[in-house]
PDB file of C-alpha atoms in Angstrom:
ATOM      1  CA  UNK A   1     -19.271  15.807 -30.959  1.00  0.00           C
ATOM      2  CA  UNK A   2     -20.423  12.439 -30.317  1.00  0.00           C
ATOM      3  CA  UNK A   3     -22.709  12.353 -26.948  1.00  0.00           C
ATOM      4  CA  UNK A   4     -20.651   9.327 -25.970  1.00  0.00           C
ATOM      5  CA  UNK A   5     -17.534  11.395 -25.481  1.00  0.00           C
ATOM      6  CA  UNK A   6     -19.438  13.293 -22.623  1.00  0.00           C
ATOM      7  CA  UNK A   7     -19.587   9.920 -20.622  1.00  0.00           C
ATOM      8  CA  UNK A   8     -15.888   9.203 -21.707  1.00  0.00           C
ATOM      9  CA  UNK A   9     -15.014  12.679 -20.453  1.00  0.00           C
ATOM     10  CA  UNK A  10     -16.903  12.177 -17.034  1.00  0.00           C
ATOM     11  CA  UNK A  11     -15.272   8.588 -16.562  1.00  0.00           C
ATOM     12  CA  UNK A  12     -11.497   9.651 -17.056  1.00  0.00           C
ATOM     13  CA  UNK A  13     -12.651  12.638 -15.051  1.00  0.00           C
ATOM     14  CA  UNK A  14     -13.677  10.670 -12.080  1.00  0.00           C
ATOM     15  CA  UNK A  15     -10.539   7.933 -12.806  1.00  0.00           C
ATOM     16  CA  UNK A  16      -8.016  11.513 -12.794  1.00  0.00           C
ATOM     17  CA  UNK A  17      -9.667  12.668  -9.424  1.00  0.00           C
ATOM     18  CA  UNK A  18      -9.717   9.319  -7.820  1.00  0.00           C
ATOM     19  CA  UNK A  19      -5.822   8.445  -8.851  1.00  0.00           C
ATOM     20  CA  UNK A  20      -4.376  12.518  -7.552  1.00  0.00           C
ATOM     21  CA  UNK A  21      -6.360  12.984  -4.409  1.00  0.00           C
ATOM     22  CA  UNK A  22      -7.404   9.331  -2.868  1.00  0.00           C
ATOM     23  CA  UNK A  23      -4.929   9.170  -0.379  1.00  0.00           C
ATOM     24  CA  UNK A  24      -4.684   5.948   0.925  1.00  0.00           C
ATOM     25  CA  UNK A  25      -4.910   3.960  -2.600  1.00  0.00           C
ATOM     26  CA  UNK A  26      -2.156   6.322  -3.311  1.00  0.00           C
ATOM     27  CA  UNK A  27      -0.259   5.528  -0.741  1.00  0.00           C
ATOM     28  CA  UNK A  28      -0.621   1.718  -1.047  1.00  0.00           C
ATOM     29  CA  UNK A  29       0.609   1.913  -4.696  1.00  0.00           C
ATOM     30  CA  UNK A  30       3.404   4.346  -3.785  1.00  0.00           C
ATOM     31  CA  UNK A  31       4.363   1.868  -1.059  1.00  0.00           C
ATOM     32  CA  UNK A  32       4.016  -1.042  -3.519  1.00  0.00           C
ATOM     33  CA  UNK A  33       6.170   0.729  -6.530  1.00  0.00           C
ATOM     34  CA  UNK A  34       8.781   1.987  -4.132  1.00  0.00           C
ATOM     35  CA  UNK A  35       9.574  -1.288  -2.926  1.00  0.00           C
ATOM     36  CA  UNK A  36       8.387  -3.690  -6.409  1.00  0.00           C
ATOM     37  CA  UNK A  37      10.360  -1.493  -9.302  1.00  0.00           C
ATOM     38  CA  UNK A  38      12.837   1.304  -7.262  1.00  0.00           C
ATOM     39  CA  UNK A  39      15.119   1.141 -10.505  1.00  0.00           C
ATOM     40  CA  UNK A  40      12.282   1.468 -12.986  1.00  0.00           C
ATOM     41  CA  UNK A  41      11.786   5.319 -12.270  1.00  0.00           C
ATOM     42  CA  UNK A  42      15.688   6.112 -11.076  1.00  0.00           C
ATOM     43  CA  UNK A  43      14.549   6.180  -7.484  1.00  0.00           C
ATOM     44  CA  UNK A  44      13.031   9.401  -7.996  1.00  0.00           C
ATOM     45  CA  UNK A  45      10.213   9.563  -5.635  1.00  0.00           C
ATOM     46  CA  UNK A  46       8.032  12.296  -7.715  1.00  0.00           C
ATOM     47  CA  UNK A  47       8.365  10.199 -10.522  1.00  0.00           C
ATOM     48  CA  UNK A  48       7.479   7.016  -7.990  1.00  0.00           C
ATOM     49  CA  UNK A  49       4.334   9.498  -6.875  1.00  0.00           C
ATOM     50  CA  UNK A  50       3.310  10.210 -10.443  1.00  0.00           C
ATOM     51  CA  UNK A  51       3.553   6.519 -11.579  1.00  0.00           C
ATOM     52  CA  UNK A  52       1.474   5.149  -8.642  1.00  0.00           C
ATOM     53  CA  UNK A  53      -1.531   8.552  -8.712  1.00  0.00           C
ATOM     54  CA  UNK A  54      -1.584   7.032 -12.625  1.00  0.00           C
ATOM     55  CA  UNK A  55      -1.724   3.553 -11.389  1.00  0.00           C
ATOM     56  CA  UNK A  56      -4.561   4.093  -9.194  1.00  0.00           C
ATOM     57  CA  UNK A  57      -6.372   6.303 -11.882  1.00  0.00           C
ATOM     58  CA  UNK A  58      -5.769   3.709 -14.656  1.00  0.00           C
ATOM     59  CA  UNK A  59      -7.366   0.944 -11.820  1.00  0.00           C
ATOM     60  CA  UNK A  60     -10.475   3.108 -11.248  1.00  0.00           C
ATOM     61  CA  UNK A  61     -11.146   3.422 -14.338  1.00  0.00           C
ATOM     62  CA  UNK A  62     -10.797  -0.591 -14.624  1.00  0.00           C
ATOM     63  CA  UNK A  63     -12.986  -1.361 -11.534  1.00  0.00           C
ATOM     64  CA  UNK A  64     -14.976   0.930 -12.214  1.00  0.00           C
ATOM     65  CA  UNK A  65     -16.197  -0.630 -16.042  1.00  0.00           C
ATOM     66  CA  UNK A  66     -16.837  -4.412 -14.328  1.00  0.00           C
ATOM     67  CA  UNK A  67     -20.311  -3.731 -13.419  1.00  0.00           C
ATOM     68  CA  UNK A  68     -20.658  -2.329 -16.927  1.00  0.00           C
ATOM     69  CA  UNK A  69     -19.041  -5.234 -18.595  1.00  0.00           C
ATOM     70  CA  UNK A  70     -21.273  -7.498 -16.261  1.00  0.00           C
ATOM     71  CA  UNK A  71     -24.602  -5.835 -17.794  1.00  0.00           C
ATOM     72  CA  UNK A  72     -23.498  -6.240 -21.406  1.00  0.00           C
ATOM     73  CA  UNK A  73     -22.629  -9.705 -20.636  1.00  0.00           C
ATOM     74  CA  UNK A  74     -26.096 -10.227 -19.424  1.00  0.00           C
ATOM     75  CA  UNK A  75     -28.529  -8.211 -21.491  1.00  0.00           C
ATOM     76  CA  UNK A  76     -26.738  -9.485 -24.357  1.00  0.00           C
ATOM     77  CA  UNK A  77     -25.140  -6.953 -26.251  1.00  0.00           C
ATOM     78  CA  UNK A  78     -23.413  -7.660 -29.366  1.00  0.00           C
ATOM     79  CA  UNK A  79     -22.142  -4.331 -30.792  1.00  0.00           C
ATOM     80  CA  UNK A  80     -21.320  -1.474 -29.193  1.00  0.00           C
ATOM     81  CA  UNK A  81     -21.937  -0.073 -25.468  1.00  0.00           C
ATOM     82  CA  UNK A  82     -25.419   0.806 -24.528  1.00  0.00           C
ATOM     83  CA  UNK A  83     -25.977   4.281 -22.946  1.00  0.00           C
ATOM     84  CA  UNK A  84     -27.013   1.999 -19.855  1.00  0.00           C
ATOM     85  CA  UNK A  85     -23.997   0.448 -19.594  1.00  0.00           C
ATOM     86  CA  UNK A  86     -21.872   3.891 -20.012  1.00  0.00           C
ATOM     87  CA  UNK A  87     -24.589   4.946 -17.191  1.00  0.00           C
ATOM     88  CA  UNK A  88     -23.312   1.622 -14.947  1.00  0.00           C
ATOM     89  CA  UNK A  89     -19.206   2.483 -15.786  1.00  0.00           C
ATOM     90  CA  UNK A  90     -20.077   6.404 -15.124  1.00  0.00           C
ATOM     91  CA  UNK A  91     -21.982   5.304 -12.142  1.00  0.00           C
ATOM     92  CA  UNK A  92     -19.026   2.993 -10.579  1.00  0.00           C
ATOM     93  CA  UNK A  93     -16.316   5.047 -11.285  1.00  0.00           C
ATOM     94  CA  UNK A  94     -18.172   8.173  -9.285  1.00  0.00           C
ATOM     95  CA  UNK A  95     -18.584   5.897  -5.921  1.00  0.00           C
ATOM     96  CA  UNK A  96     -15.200   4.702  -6.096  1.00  0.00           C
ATOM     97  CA  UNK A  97     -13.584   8.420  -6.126  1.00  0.00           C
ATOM     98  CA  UNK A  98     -16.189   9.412  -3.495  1.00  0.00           C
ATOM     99  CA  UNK A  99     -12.977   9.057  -1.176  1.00  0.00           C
ATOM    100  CA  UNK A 100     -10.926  11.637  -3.023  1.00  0.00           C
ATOM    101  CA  UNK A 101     -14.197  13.905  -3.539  1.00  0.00           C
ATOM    102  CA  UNK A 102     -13.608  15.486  -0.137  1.00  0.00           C
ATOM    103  CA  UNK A 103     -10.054  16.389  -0.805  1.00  0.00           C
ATOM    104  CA  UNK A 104     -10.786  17.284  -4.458  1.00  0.00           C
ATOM    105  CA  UNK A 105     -12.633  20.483  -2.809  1.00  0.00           C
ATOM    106  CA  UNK A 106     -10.493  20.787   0.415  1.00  0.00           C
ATOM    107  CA  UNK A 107      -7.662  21.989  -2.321  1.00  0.00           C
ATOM    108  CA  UNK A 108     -10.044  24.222  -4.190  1.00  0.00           C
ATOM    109  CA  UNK A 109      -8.654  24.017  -7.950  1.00  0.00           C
TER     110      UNK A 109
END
């Protein structure tokens, strides 16, 4: 196994954390789906829930990679991501589901 994968794995870790148990990001995109796209999901608010938790994961995981992007920009890199840069996206992503850590071990999973 590629080491890379371990800071993939960590990243969509932190993005799957952030998007089930951040409550108030989930609420504001359960609010926002609810009222932007009721007939996409059938009006079926589990299916509403679902769709925004994976919105706010997918948007974590997004946020989370601009200060990466930002350092390859600068340093220069032409080929693949340095192991600083998956440090930087690992890094982001972890403080912005710093939220959802306390309720990530409130459930106990």
């Amino acid at each position: 196994m590629n080491e890379r994968n371990f800071y993939y794995i960590g990243i969509a870790f932190f993005g799957m954390i952030n998007g089930i148990f951040n409550q108030l990001a989930l609420l504001f995109a359960l609010i926002h789906v609810q009222v932007l796209a009721p007939a996409l999901l059938f009006g079926s608010v589990p299916l509403t829930l679902m769709f925004a938790s994976l919105m706010v994961s997918t948007a974590t995981i997004i946020i989370g990679g601009i200060p990466a992007a930002l350092y390859e920009r600068l340093a220069g890199v032409k080929e693949d991501s340095t192991d600083a840069s998956l440090w930087l996206w690992l890094a982001a992503t972890a403080i912005l589901t710093l939220p959802a850590i306390g309720n990530f071990f409130a459930v106990r999973l």
